PDB file of C-alpha atoms in Angstrom:
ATOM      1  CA  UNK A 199     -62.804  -2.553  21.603  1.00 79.00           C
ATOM      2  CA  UNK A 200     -60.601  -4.763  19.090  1.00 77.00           C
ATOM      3  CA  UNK A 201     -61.582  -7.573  17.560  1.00 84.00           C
ATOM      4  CA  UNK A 202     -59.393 -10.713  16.191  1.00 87.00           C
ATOM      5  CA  UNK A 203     -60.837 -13.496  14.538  1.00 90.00           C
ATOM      6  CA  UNK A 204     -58.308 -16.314  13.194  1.00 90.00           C
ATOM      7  CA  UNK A 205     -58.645 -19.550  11.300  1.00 91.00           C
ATOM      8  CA  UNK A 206     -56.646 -22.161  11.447  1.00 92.00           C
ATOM      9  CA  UNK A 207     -56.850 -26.112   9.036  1.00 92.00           C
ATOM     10  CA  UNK A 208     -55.539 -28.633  11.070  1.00 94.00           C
ATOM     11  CA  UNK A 209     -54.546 -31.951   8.598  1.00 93.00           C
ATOM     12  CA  UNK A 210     -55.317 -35.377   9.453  1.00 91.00           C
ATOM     13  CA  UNK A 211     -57.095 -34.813  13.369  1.00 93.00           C
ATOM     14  CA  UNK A 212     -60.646 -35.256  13.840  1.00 95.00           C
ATOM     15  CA  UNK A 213     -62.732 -31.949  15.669  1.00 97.00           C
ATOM     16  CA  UNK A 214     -62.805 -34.031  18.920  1.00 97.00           C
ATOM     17  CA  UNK A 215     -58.937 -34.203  18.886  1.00 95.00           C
ATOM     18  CA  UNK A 216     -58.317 -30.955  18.125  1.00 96.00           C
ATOM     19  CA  UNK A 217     -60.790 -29.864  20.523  1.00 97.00           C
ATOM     20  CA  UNK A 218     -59.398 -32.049  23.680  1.00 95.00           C
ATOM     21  CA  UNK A 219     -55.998 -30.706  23.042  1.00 94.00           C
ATOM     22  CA  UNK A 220     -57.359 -27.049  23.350  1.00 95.00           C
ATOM     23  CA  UNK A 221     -58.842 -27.597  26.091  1.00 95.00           C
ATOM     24  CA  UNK A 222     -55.924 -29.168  27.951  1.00 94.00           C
ATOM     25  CA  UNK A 223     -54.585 -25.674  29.089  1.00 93.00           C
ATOM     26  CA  UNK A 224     -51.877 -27.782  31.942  1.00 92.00           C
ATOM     27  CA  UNK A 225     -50.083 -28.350  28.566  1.00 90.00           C
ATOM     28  CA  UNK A 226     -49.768 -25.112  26.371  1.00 91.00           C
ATOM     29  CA  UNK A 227     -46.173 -23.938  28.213  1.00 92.00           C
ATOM     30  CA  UNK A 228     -44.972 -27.302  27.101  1.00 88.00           C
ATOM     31  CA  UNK A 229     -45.598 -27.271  23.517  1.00 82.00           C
ATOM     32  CA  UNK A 230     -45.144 -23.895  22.838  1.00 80.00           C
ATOM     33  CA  UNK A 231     -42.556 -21.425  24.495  1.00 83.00           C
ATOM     34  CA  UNK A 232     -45.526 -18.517  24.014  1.00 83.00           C
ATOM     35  CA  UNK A 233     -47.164 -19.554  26.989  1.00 90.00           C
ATOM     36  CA  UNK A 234     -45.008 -19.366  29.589  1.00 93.00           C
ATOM     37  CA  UNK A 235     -47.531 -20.964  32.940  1.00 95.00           C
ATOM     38  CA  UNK A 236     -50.837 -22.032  33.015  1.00 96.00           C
ATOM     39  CA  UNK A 237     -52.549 -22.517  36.505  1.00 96.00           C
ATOM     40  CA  UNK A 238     -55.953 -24.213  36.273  1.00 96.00           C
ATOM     41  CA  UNK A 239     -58.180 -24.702  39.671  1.00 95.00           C
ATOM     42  CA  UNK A 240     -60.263 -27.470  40.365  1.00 94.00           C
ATOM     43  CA  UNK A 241     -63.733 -27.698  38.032  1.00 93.00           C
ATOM     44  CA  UNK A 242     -66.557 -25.248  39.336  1.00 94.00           C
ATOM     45  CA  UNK A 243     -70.039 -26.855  39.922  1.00 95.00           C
ATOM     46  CA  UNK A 244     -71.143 -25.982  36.643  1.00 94.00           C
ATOM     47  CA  UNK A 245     -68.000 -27.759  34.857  1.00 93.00           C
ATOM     48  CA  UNK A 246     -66.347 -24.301  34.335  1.00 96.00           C
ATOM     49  CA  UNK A 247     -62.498 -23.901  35.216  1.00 95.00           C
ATOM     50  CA  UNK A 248     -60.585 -20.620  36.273  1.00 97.00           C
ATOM     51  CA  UNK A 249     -57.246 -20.110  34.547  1.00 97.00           C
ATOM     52  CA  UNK A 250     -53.967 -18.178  35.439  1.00 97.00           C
ATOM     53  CA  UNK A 251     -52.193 -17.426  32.397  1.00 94.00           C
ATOM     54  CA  UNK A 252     -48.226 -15.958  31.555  1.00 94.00           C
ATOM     55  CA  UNK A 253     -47.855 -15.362  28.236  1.00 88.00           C
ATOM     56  CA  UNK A 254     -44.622 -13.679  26.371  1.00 85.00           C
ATOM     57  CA  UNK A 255     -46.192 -10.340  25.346  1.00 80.00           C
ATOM     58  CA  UNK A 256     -43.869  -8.088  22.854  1.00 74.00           C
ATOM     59  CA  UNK A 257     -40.505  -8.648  25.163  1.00 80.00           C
ATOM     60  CA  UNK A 258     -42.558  -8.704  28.293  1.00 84.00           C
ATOM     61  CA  UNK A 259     -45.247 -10.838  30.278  1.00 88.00           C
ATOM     62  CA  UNK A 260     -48.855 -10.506  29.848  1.00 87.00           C
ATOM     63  CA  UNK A 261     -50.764 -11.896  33.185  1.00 92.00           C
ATOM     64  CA  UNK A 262     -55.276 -12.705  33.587  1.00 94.00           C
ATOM     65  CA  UNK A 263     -57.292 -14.942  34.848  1.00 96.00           C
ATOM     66  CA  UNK A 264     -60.235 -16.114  32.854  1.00 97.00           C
ATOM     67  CA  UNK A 265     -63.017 -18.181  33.441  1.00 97.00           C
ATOM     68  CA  UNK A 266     -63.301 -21.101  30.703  1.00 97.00           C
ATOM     69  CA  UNK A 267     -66.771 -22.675  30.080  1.00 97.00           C
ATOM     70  CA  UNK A 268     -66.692 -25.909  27.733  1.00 97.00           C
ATOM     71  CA  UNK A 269     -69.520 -26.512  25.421  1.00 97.00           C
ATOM     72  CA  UNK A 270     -68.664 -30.218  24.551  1.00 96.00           C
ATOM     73  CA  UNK A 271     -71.215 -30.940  21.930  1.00 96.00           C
ATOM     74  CA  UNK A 272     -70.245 -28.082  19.916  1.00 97.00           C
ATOM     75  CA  UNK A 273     -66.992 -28.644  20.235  1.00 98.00           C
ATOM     76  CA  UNK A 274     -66.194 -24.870  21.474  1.00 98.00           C
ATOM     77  CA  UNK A 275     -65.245 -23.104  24.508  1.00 97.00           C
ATOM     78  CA  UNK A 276     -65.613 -19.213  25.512  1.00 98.00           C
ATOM     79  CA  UNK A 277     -63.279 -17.416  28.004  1.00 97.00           C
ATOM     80  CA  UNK A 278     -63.568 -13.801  29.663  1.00 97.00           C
ATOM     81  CA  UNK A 279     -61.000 -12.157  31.904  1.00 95.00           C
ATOM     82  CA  UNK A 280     -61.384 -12.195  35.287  1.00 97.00           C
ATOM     83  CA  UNK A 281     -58.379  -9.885  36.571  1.00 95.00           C
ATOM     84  CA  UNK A 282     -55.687  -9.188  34.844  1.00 91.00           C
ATOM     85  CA  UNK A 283     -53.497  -7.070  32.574  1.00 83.00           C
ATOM     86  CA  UNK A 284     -55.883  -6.281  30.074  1.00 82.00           C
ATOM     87  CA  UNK A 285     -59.397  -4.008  30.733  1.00 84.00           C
ATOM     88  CA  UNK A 286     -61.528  -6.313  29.177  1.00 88.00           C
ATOM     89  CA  UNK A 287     -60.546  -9.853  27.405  1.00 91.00           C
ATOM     90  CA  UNK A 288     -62.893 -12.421  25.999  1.00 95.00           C
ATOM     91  CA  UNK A 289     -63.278 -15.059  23.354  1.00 96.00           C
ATOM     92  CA  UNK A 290     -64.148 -18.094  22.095  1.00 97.00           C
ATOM     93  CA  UNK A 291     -62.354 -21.400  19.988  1.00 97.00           C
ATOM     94  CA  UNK A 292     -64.706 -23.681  17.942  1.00 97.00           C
ATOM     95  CA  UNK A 293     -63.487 -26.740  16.016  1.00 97.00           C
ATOM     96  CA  UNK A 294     -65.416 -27.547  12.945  1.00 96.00           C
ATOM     97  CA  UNK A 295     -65.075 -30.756  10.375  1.00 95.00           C
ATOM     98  CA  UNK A 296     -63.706 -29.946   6.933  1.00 92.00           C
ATOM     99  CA  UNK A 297     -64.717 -31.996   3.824  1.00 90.00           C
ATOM    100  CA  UNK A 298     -61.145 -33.748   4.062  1.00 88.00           C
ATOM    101  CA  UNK A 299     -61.483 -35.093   7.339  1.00 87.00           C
ATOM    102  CA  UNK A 300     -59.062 -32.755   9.255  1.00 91.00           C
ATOM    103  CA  UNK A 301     -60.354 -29.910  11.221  1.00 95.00           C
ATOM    104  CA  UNK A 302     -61.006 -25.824  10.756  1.00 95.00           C
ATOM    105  CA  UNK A 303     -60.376 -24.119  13.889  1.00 95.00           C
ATOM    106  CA  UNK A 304     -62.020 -20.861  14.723  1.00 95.00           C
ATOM    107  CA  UNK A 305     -60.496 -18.393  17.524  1.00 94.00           C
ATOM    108  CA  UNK A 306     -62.312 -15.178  18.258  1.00 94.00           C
ATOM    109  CA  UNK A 307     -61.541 -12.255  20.836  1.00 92.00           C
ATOM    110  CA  UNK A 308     -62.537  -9.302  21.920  1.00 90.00           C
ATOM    111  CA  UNK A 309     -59.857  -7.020  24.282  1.00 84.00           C
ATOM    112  CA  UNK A 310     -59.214  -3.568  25.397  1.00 80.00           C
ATOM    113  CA  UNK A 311     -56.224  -2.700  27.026  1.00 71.00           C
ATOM    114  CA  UNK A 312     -58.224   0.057  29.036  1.00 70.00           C
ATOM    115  CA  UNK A 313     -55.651   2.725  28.099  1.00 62.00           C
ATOM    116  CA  UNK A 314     -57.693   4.878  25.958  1.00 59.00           C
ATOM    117  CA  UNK A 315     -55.720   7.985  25.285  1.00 59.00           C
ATOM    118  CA  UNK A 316     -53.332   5.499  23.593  1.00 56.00           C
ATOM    119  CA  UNK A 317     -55.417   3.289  22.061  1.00 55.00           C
ATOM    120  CA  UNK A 318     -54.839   4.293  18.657  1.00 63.00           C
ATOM    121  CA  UNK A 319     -50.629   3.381  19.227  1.00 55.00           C
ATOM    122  CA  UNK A 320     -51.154   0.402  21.368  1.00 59.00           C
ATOM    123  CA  UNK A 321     -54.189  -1.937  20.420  1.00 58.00           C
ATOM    124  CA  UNK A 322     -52.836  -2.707  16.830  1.00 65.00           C
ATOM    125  CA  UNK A 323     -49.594  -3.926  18.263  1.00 64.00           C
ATOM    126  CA  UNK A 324     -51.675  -5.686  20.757  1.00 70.00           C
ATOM    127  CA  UNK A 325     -53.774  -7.307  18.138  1.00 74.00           C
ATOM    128  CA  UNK A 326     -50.212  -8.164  16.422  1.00 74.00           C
ATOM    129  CA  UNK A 327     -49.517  -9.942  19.129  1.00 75.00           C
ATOM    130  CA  UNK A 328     -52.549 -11.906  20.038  1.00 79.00           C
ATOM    131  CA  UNK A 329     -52.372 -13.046  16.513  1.00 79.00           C
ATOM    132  CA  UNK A 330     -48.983 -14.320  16.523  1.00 81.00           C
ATOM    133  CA  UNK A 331     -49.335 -15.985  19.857  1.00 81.00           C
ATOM    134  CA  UNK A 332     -52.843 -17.675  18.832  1.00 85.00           C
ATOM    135  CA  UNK A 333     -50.669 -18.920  15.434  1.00 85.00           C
ATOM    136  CA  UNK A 334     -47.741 -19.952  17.727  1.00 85.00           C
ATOM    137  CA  UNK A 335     -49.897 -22.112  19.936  1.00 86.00           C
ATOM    138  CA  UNK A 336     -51.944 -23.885  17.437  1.00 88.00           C
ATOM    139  CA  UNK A 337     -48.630 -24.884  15.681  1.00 88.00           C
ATOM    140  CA  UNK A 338     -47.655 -26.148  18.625  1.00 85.00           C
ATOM    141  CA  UNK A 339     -50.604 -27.900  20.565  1.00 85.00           C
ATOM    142  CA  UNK A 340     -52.298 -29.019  16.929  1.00 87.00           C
ATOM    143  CA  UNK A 341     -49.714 -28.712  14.020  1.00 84.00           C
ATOM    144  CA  UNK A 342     -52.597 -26.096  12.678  1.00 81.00           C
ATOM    145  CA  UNK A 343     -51.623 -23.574   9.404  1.00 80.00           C
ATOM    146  CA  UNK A 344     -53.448 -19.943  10.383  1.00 80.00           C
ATOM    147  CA  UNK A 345     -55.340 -19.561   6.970  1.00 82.00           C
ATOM    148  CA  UNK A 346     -56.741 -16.345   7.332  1.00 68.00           C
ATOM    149  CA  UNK A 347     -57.199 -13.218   9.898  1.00 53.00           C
ATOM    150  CA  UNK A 348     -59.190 -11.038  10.435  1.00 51.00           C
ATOM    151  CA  UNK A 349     -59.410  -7.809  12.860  1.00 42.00           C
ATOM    152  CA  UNK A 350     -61.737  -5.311  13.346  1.00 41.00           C
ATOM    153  CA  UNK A 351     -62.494  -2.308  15.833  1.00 39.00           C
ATOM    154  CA  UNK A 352     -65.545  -1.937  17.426  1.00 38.00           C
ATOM    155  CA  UNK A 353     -67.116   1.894  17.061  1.00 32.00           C
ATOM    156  CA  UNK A 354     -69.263   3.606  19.546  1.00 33.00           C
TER     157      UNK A 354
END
């Protein structure tokens, strides 16, 4: 399994800010042309959403739905694949306070494409990818500046 871990300095908007405009997935395809439709049903019981997401993916469309649970207080959310184009995808954003008063954000995922005999050929392009995107919509929904990445691949 791959893993991605970005983070991001967003200047001059408090955690909470940068937080609620993560979690307002009915807006991604508006700011950012990466995200092409987001469908979000009505809040489960437990304040968790299901998501249908589009995303532009290497000259094509990559299509999931993922459950999104909000941790409020922390000021992070996790998602995992439901159904969808990839095996397995799941993750998490955090927003933390820097020093200066803007905000560090921190996305994590973990994904397999479930097409093991060409693993090796696709998942780095895949990670590519997810990186980009993840930059392309925190320039868009936040103004943020990616300040480092990391990636990683899981063994055994």
């Amino acid at each position: 399994m791959r893993h991605v871990v970005l983070h991001a300095n967003v200047e001059g908007l408090a955690p909470a800010d940068v937080y609620r405009r993560i979690t307002d997935f009915r807006r991604y395809p508006e700011l950012t042309d990466t995200v092409r439709e987001v469908r979000v049903d009505a809040p489960l019981a437990d304040g968790s959403l299901v998501s249908e997401w589009t995303v532009s993916f290497r000259g094509g469309l990559m299509r999931w739905r993922e459950r999104d649970t909000f941790a409020p207080d922390t000021l992070s959310l996790t998602f995992e694949q439901l159904s969808g184009d990839f095996q397995t995808f799941e993750g998490s954003w955090r927003c933390e306070a820097r020093d200066d008063g803007g905000t560090l954000v921190v996305f994590t995922a973990s994904f397999d494409l479930g097409i093991p005999t060409l693993a090796e050929i696709l998942d780095p392009v895949a990670e590519s990818t997810l990186r980009t995107n993840i930059a392309r919509i925190l320039m868009g929904l936040v103004g943020a500046e990616v300040i480092d990445e990391c990636a990683a691949v899981a063994r055994g």
